[in-house]
Coordinates of C-alpha atoms and ligand atoms in Angstrom, one line a residue:
X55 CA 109.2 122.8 90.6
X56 CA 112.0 120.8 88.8
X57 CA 115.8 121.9 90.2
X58 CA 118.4 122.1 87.8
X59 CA 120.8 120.2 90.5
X60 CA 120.0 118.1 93.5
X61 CA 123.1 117.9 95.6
X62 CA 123.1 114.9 98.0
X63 CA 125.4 115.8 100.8
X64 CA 126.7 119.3 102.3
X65 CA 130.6 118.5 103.0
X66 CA 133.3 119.8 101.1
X67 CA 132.2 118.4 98.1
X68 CA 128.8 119.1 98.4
X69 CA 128.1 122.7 99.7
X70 CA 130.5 124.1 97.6
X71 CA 129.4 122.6 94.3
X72 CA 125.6 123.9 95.4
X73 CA 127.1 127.3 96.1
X74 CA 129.1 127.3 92.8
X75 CA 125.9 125.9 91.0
X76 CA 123.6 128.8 92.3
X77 CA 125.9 131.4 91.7
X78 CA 125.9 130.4 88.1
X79 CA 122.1 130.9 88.0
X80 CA 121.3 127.3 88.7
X81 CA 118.6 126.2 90.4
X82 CA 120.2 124.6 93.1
X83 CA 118.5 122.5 96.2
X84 CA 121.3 120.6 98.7
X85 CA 119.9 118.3 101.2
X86 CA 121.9 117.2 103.8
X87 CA 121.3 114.6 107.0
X88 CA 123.6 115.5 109.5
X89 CA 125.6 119.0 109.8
X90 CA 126.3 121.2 107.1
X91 CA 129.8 121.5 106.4
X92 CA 130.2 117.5 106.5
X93 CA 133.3 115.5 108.3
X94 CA 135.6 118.5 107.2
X95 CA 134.0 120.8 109.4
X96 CA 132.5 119.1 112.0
X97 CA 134.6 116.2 112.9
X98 CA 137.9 116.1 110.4
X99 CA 140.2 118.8 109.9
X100 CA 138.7 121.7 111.2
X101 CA 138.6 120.1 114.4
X102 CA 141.7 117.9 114.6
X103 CA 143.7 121.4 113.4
X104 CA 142.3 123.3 116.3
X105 CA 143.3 120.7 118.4
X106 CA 146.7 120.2 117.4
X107 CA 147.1 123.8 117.2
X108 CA 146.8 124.4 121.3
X109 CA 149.5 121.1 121.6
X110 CA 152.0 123.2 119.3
X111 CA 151.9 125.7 121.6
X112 CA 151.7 123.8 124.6
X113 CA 155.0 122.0 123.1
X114 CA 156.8 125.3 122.9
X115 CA 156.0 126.5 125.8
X116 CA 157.5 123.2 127.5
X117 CA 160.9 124.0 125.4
X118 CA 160.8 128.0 125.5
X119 CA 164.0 127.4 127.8
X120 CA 166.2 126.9 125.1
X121 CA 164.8 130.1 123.3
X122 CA 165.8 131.9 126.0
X123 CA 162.5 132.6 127.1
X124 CA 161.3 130.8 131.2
X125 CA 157.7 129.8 131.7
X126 CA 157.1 128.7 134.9
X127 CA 154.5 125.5 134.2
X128 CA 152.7 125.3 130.9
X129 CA 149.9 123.0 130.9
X130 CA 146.6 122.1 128.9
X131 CA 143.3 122.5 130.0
X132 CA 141.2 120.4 127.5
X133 CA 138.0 121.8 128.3
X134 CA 138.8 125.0 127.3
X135 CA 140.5 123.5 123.9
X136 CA 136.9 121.9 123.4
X137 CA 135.2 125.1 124.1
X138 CA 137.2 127.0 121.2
X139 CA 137.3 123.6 118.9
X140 CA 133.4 123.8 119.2
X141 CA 133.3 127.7 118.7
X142 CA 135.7 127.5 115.6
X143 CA 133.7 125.0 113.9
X144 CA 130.6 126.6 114.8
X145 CA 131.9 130.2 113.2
X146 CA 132.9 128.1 110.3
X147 CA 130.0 126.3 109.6
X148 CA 127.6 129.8 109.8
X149 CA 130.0 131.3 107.8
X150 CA 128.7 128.4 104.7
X151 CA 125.5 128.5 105.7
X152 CA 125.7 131.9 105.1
X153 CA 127.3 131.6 102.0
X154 CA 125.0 129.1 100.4
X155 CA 121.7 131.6 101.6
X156 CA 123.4 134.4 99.8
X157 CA 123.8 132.3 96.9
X158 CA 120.4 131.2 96.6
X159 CA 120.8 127.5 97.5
X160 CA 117.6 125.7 99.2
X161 CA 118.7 123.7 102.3
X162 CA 117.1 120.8 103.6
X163 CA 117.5 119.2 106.6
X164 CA 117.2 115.3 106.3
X165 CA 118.0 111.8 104.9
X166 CA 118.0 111.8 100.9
X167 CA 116.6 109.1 98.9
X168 CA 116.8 108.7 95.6
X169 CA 113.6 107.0 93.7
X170 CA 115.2 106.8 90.3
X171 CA 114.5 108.7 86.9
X172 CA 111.6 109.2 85.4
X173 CA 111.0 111.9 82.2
X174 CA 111.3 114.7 84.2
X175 CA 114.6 114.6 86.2
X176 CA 115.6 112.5 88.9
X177 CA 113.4 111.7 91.9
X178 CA 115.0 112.2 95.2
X179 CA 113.0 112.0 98.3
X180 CA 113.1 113.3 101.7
X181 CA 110.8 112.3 104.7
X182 CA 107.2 112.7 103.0
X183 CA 108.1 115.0 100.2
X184 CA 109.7 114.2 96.8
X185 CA 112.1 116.7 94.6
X186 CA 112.9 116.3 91.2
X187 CA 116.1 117.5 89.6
X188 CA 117.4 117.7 85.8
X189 CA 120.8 117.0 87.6
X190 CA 121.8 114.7 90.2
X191 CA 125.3 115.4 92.4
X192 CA 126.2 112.6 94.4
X193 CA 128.0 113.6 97.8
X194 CA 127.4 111.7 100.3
X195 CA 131.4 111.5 101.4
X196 CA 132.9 108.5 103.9
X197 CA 132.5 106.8 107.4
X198 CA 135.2 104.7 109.4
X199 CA 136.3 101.7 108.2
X200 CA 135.3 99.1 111.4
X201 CA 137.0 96.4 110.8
X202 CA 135.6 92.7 112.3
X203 CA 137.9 92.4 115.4
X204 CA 135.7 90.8 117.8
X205 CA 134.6 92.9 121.0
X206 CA 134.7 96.1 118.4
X207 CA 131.2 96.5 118.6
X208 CA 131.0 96.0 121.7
X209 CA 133.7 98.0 122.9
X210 CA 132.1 101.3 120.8
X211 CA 128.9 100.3 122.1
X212 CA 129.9 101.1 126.0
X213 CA 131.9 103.8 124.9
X214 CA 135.8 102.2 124.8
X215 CA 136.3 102.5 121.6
X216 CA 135.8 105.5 119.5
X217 CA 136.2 106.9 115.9
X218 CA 137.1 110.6 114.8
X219 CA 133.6 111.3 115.9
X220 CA 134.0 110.9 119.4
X221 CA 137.7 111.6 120.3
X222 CA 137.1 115.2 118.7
X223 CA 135.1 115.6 121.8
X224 CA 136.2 113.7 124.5
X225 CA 135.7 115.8 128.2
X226 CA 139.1 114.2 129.3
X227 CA 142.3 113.1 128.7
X228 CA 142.7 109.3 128.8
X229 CA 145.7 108.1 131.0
X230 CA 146.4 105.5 128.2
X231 CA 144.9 105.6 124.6
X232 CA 145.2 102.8 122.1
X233 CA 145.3 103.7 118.8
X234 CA 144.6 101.1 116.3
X235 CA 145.6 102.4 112.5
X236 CA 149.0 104.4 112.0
X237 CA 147.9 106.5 108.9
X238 CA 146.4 109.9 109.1
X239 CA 143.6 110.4 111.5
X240 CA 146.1 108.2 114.1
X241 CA 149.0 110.0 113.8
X242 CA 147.3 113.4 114.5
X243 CA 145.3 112.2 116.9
X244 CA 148.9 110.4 119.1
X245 CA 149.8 114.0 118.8
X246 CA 147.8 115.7 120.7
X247 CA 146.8 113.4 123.4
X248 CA 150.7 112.5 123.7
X249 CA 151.0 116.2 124.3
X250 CA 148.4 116.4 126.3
X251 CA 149.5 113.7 128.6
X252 CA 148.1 110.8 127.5
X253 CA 150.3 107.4 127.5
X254 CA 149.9 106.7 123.3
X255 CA 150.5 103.3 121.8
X256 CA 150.0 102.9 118.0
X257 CA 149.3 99.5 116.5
X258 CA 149.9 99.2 112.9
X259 CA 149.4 96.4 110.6
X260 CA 152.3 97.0 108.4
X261 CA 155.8 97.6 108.7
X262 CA 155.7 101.2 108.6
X263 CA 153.1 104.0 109.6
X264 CA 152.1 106.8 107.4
X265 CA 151.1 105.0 104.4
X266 CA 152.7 106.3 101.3
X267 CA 154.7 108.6 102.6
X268 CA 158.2 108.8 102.0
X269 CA 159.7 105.8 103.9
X270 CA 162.8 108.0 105.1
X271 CA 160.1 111.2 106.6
X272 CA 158.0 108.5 107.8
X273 CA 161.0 106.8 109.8
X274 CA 162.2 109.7 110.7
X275 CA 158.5 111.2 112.3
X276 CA 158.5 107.5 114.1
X277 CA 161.4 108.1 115.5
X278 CA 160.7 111.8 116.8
X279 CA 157.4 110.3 118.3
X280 CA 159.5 107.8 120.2
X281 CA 160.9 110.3 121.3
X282 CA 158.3 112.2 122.8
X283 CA 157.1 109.1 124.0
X284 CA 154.5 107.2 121.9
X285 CA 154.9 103.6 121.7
X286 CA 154.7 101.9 118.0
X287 CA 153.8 98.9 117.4
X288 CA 154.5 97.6 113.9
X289 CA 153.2 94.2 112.3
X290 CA 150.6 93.8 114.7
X291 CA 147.2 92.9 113.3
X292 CA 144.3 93.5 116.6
X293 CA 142.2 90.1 117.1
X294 CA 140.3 90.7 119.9
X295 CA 139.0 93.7 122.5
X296 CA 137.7 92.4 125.6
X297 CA 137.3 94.5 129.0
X298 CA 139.9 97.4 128.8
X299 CA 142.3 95.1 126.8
X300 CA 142.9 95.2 122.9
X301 CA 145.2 92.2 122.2
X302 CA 146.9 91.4 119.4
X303 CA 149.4 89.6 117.5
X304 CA 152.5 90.7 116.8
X305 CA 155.8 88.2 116.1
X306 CA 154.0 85.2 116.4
X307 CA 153.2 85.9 119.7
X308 CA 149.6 87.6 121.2
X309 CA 149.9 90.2 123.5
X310 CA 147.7 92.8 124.7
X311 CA 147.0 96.3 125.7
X312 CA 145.5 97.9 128.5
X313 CA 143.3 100.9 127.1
X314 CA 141.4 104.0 128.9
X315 CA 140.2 104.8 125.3
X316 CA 141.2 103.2 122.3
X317 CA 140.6 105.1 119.1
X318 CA 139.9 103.0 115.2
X319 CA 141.4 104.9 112.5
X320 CA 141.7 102.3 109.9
X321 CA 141.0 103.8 107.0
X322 CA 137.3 105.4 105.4
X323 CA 135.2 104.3 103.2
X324 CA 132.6 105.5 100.8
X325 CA 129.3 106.2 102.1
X326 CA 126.9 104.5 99.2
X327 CA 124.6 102.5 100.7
X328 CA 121.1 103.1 102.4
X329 CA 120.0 106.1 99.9
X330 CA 118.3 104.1 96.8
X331 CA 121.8 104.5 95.1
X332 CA 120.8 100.9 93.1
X333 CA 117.7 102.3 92.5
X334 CA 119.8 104.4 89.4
X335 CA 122.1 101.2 88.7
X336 CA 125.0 103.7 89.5
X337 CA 128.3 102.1 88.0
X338 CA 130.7 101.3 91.3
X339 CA 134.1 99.4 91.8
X340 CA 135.1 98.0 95.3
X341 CA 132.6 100.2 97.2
X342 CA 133.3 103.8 96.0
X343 CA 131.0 105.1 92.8
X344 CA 132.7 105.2 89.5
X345 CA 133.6 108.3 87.9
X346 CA 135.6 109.7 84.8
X347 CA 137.5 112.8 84.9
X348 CA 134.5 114.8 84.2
X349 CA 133.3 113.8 87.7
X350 CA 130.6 112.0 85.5
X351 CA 129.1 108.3 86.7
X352 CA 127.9 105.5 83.9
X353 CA 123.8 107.7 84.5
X354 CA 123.8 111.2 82.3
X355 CA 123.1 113.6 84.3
X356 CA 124.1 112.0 87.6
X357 CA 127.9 112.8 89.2
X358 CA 130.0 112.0 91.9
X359 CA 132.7 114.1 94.0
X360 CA 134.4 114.1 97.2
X361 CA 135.5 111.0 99.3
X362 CA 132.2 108.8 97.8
X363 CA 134.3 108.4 94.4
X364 CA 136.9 107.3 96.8
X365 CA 140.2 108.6 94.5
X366 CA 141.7 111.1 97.1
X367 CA 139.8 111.1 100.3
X368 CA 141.2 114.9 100.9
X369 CA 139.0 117.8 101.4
X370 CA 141.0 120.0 99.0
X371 CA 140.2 117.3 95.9
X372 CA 136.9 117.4 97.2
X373 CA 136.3 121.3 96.6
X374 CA 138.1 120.8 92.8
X375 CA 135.8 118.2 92.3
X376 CA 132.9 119.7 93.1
X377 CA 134.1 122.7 90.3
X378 CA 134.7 120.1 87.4
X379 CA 131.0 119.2 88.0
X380 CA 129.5 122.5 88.2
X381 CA 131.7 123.6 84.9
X382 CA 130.8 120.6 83.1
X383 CA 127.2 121.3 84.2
X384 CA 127.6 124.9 82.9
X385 CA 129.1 123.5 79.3
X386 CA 132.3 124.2 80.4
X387 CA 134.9 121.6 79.7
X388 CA 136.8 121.0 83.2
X389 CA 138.6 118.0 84.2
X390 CA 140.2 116.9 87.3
X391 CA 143.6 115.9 87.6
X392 CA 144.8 113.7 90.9
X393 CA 148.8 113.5 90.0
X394 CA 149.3 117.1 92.2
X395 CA 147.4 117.1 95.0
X396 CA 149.5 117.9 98.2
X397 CA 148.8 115.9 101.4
X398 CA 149.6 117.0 104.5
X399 CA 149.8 115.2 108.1
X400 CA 149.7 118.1 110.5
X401 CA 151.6 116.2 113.3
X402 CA 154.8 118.3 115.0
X403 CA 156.4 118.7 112.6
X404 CA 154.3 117.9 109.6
X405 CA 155.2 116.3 106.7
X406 CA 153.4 117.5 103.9
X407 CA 154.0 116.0 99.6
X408 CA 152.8 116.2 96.5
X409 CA 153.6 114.4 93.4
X410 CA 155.8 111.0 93.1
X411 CA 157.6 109.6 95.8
X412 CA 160.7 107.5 94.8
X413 CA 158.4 103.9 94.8
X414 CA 155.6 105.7 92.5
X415 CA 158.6 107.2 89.9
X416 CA 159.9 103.9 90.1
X417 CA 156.6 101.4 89.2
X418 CA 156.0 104.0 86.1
X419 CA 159.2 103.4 84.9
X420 CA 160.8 107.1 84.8
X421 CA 164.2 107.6 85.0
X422 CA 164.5 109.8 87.7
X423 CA 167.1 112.1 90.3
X424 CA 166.8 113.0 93.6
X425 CA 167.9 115.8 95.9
X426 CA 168.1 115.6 99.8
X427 CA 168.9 118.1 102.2
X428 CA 168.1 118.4 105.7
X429 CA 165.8 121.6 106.8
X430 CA 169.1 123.0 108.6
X431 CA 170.1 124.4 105.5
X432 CA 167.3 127.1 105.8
X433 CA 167.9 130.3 108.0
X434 CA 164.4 130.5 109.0
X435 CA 164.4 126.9 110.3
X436 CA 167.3 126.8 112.3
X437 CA 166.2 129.8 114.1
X438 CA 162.7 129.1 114.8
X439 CA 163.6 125.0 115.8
X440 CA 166.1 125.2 117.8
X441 CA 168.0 121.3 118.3
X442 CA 165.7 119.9 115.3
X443 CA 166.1 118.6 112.2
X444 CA 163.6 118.3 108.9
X445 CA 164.2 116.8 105.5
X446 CA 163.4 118.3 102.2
X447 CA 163.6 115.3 99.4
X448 CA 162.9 116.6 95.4
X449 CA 163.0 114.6 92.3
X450 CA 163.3 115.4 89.0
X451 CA 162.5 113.6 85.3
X452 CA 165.8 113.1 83.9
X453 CA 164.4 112.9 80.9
X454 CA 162.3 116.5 80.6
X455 CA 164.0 118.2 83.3
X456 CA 160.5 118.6 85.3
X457 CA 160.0 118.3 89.0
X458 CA 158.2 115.2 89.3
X459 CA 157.9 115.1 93.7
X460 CA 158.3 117.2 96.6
X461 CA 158.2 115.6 100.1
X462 CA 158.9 118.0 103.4
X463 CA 159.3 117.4 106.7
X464 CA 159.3 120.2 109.0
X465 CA 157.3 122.8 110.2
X466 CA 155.7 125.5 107.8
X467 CA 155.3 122.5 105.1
X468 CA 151.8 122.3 105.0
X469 CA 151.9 126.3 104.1
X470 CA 154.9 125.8 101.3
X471 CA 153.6 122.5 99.8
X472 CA 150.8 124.3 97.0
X473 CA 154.3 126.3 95.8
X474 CA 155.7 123.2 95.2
X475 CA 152.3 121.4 93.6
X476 CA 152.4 124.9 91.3
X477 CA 156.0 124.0 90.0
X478 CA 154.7 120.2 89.0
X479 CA 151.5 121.5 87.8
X480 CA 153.1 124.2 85.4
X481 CA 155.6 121.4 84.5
X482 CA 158.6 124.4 84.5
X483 CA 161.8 123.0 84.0
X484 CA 164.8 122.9 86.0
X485 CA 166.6 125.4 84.5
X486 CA 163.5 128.1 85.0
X487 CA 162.6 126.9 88.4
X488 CA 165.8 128.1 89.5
X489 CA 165.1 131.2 88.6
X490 CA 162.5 131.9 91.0
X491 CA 163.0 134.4 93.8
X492 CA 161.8 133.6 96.9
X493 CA 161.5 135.4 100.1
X494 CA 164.3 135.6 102.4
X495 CA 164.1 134.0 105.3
X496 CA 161.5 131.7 104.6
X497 CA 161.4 128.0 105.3
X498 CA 160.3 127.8 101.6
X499 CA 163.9 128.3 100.5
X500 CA 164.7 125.0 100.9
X501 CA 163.1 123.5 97.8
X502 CA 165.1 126.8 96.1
X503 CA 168.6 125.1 97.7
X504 CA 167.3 121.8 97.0
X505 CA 166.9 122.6 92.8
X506 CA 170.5 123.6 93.3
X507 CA 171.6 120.4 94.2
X508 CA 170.8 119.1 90.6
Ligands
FAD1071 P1 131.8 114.5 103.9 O1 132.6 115.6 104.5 O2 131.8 113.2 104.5 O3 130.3 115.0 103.7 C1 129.3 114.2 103.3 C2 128.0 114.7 103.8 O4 126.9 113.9 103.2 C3 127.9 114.4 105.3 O5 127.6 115.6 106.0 C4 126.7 113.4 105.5 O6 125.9 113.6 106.6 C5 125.9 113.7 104.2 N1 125.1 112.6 103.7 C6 125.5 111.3 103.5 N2 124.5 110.6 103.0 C7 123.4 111.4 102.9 C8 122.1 111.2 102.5 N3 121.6 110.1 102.0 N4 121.2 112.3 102.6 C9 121.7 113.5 103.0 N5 122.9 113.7 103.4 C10 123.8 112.7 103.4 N6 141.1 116.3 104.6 C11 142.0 117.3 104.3 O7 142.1 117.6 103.1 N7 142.7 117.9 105.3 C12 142.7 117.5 106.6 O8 143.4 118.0 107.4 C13 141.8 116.5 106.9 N8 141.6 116.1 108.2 C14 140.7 115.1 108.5 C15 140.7 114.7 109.8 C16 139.8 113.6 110.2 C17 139.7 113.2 111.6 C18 139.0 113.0 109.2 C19 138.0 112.0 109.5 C20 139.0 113.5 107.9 C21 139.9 114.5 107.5 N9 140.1 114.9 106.2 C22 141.0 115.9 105.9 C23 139.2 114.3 105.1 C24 138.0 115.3 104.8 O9 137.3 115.5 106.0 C25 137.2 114.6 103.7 O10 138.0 114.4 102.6 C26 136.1 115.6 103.3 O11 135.2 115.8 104.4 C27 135.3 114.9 102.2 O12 134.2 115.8 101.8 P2 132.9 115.2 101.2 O13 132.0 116.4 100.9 O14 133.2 114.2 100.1 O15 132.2 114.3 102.4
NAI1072 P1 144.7 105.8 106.6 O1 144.4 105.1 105.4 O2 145.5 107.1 106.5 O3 145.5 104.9 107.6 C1 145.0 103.7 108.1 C2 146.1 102.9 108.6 O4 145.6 101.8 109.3 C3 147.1 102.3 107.6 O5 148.4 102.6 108.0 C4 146.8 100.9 107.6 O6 147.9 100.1 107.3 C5 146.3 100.6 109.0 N1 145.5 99.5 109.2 C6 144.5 99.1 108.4 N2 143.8 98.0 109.0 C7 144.4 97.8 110.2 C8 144.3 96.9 111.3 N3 143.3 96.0 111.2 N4 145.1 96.9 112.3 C9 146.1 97.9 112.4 N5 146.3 98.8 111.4 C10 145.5 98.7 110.3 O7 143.3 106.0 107.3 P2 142.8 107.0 108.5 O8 144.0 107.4 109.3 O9 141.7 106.3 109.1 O10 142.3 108.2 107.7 C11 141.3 108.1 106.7 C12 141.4 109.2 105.7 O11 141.0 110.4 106.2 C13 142.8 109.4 105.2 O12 143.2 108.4 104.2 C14 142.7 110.8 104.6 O13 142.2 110.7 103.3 C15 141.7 111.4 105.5 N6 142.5 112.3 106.5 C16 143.3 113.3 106.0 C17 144.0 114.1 106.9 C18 144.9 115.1 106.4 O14 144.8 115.4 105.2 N7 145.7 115.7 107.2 C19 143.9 113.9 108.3 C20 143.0 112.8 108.7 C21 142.3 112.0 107.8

């Protein structure tokens, strides 16, 4: 038999193209290595939001006092957050395999490699048998950057250091956790062990954590983790791990660490090696496959999506993805668009953007405004955070009078954000955008009182 479409990969990217595919009539055959449901599922955001969600409430429950309402010791037992971590993902990931049965996609459980093309489709081969497909679908995702700080290996080796894999599923709570990497994965991951007891030191390369974010949110959620007690270390590049220690230098000077568990969370990279990927001659640029807006590589009839094209390394852009490939498949002209797409750092509070920040507005050149206010303004937030603060930061094109960014900090954010990526993608101006109702009291009235500030 000859599929229509091979899909390489079942994350995100993958499993829901091959559903989408099938559903269209295509004959559709996904192969996938590991776990259905990919990093998203089984050791990403699924499991890191389960996580954080059992430290949000073990944070209130700490501060119910000042809501009037007495608890006499709340405390978190981990096992049991594991337990319902493991039973979420599992419902989850039955849920799509579900899906893709009902949809008609063949599974297959193994290691895909591809042979190269011949004049009947695309050779792809897994253990002893060989498939061929008129399409190819590329989605093979990302893996942990490990950088080469000597002892790393060594240190993962006996169990000291650990990626997202393995701290989604630690039995314990280290007395002292080292994170190495201030971006996403570490800044969720401080959270919840510095809720759940841990001692949590960050060490980041550059001067700032959070990567792209808004320098003023990102100061701002460093300072509320000081707070709470995790330790930032900024400018300091890890050269070594020996024993428990991670040493590094910092200030011209090399001190170290002592770590129960130190966690690397440097950054992913595209997973594109190991699967006969040169075996195509598949276009790539600095380790990630290339692709157009179609989703298309330099090989007709072979695409890319998710985190292997390495453009947004977000689940979300992953699923569109997946769509522009199926619609182009189907004839249909789709293409993907990577100016609005939220992010969203589920820390307490989150912070959650889309669009430009001031830097990005500035290095294109536009003339822009910007609004400020602090959360406080909004009803909902000053009842429900009681003593806290949050920033809501908007900026507008001069020029057209279009919303060109929305940056948030403060609970709720990640749930307002796609309003926000609606008004940039519809390019409304001011004027109208002002005319939108929105519900009252809602921590999404801020960006309303914000437009009013122009
Ligand atoms: P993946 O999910 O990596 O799936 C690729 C699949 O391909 C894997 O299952 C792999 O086993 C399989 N595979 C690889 N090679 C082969 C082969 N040769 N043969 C067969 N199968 C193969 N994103 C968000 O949007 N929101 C979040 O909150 C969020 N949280 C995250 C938290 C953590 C800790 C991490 C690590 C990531 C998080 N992400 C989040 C990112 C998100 O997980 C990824 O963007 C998403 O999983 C990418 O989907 P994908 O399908 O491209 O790849
Ligand atoms: P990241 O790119 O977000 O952050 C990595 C950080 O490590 C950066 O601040 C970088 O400066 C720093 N760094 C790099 N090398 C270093 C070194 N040698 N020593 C110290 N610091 C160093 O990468 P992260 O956190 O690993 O996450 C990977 C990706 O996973 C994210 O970019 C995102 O795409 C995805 N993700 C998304 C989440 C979400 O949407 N909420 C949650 C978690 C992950």
């Amino acid at each position: 038999m000859i599929w229509d479409l091979i899909v390489i990969g079942g994350g995100p990217a993958g499993y829901s193209a091959a559903q989408r595919a099938a559903q269209a009539g295509l004959q559709t055959l996904l192969i996938e290595k590991y776990k259905i449901g990919g990093v998203c599922l089984n050791e990403g955001c699924i499991p890191s939001k389960t996580l954080l969600y059992s430290a949000k409430l073990l944070d209130s429950a700490k501060h119910s006092e000042k809501y009037g309402v007495t608890i006499e010791k709340a405390s978190l037992n981990h096992a049991v957050v594991i337990q319902r971590k493991n039973k979420v993902v599992k419902t989850l990931v039955m849920g799509i395999q579900s899906k893709l049965r009902a949809s008609g996609v063949s599974v297959i459980e193994g290691l895909a490699e591809i042979l190269g093309k011949d004049p009947q489709g695309f050779g792809v081969r897994v253990q002893n048998d060989t498939y061929i497909g008129k399409q190819l679908l590329i989605a093979t995702g990302s893996s942990p950057v490990l950088p080469p700080i000597p002892g790393l290996p060594e240190g993962i080796e006996k169990g000291l250091v650990v990626t997202n894999r393995e701290i989604l599923n630690l039995t314990t709570i280290p007395d002292s956790l080292v994170i190495i990497g201030g971006g996403v994965i570490g800044l969720e991951m401080a959270s919840y062990f510095n809720s759940a007891g841990s001692r949590v030191t960050i060490l980041e390369m550059l001067d700032h954590i959070a990567g792209e974010t808004d320098p003023e949110i990102a100061g701002f959620l460093m300072k509320r983790y000081q707070k709470k007690g995790v330790d930032f270390k900024l400018g300091a590049q890890v050269i070594g791990i020996q024993d428990q220690q991670v040493i590094y230098k910092q200030n011209g000077e090399t001190p170290s660490l002592t770590a129960e568990k130190v966690l690397i969370s440097v950054g992913r990279r595209p997973v594109t090696e190991g699967f006969g990927l040169n075996n195509l001659g598949v276009a790539m640029e600095k380790g990630r496959i290339l692709t157009d807006e179609k989703c298309r590589t330099n090989i007709p009839g072979v695409f890319a999506a998710g985190d292997v094209d390495g453009l947004s390394m977000l689940a979300h852009t992953a699923y569109r993805e997946a769509e522009v490939v199926v619609g182009n498949i189907l004839g249909k002209s789709d293409i993907m668009k990577y100016t609005v797409i939220p992010t969203v750092i589920y820390t307490n509070p989150e912070v959650a953007s889309v669009g430009a920040t001031e830097a990005m507005a500035g290095q294109k050149g536009i003339d822009y405004e910007v609004a400020k206010i602090s959360m406080r303004y909004s009803g909902r937030f000053l009842a429900e955070n009681e003593g806290e603060d949050g920033i809501c930061k908007i900026l507008i094109n001069k020029k057209n009078q279009q919303l060109i960014g929305v940056h948030l900090l403060g609970n709720y954010a990640s749930e307002i954000i796609y309003g926000a990526g609606l008004m940039l993608e519809t390019e409304i101006k001011l004027a109208d955008l002002k005319k939108i109702i929105f519900p009252h009291p809602t921590v999404s009235e801020i960006i309303r009182e914000a437009l009013f500030e122009f």
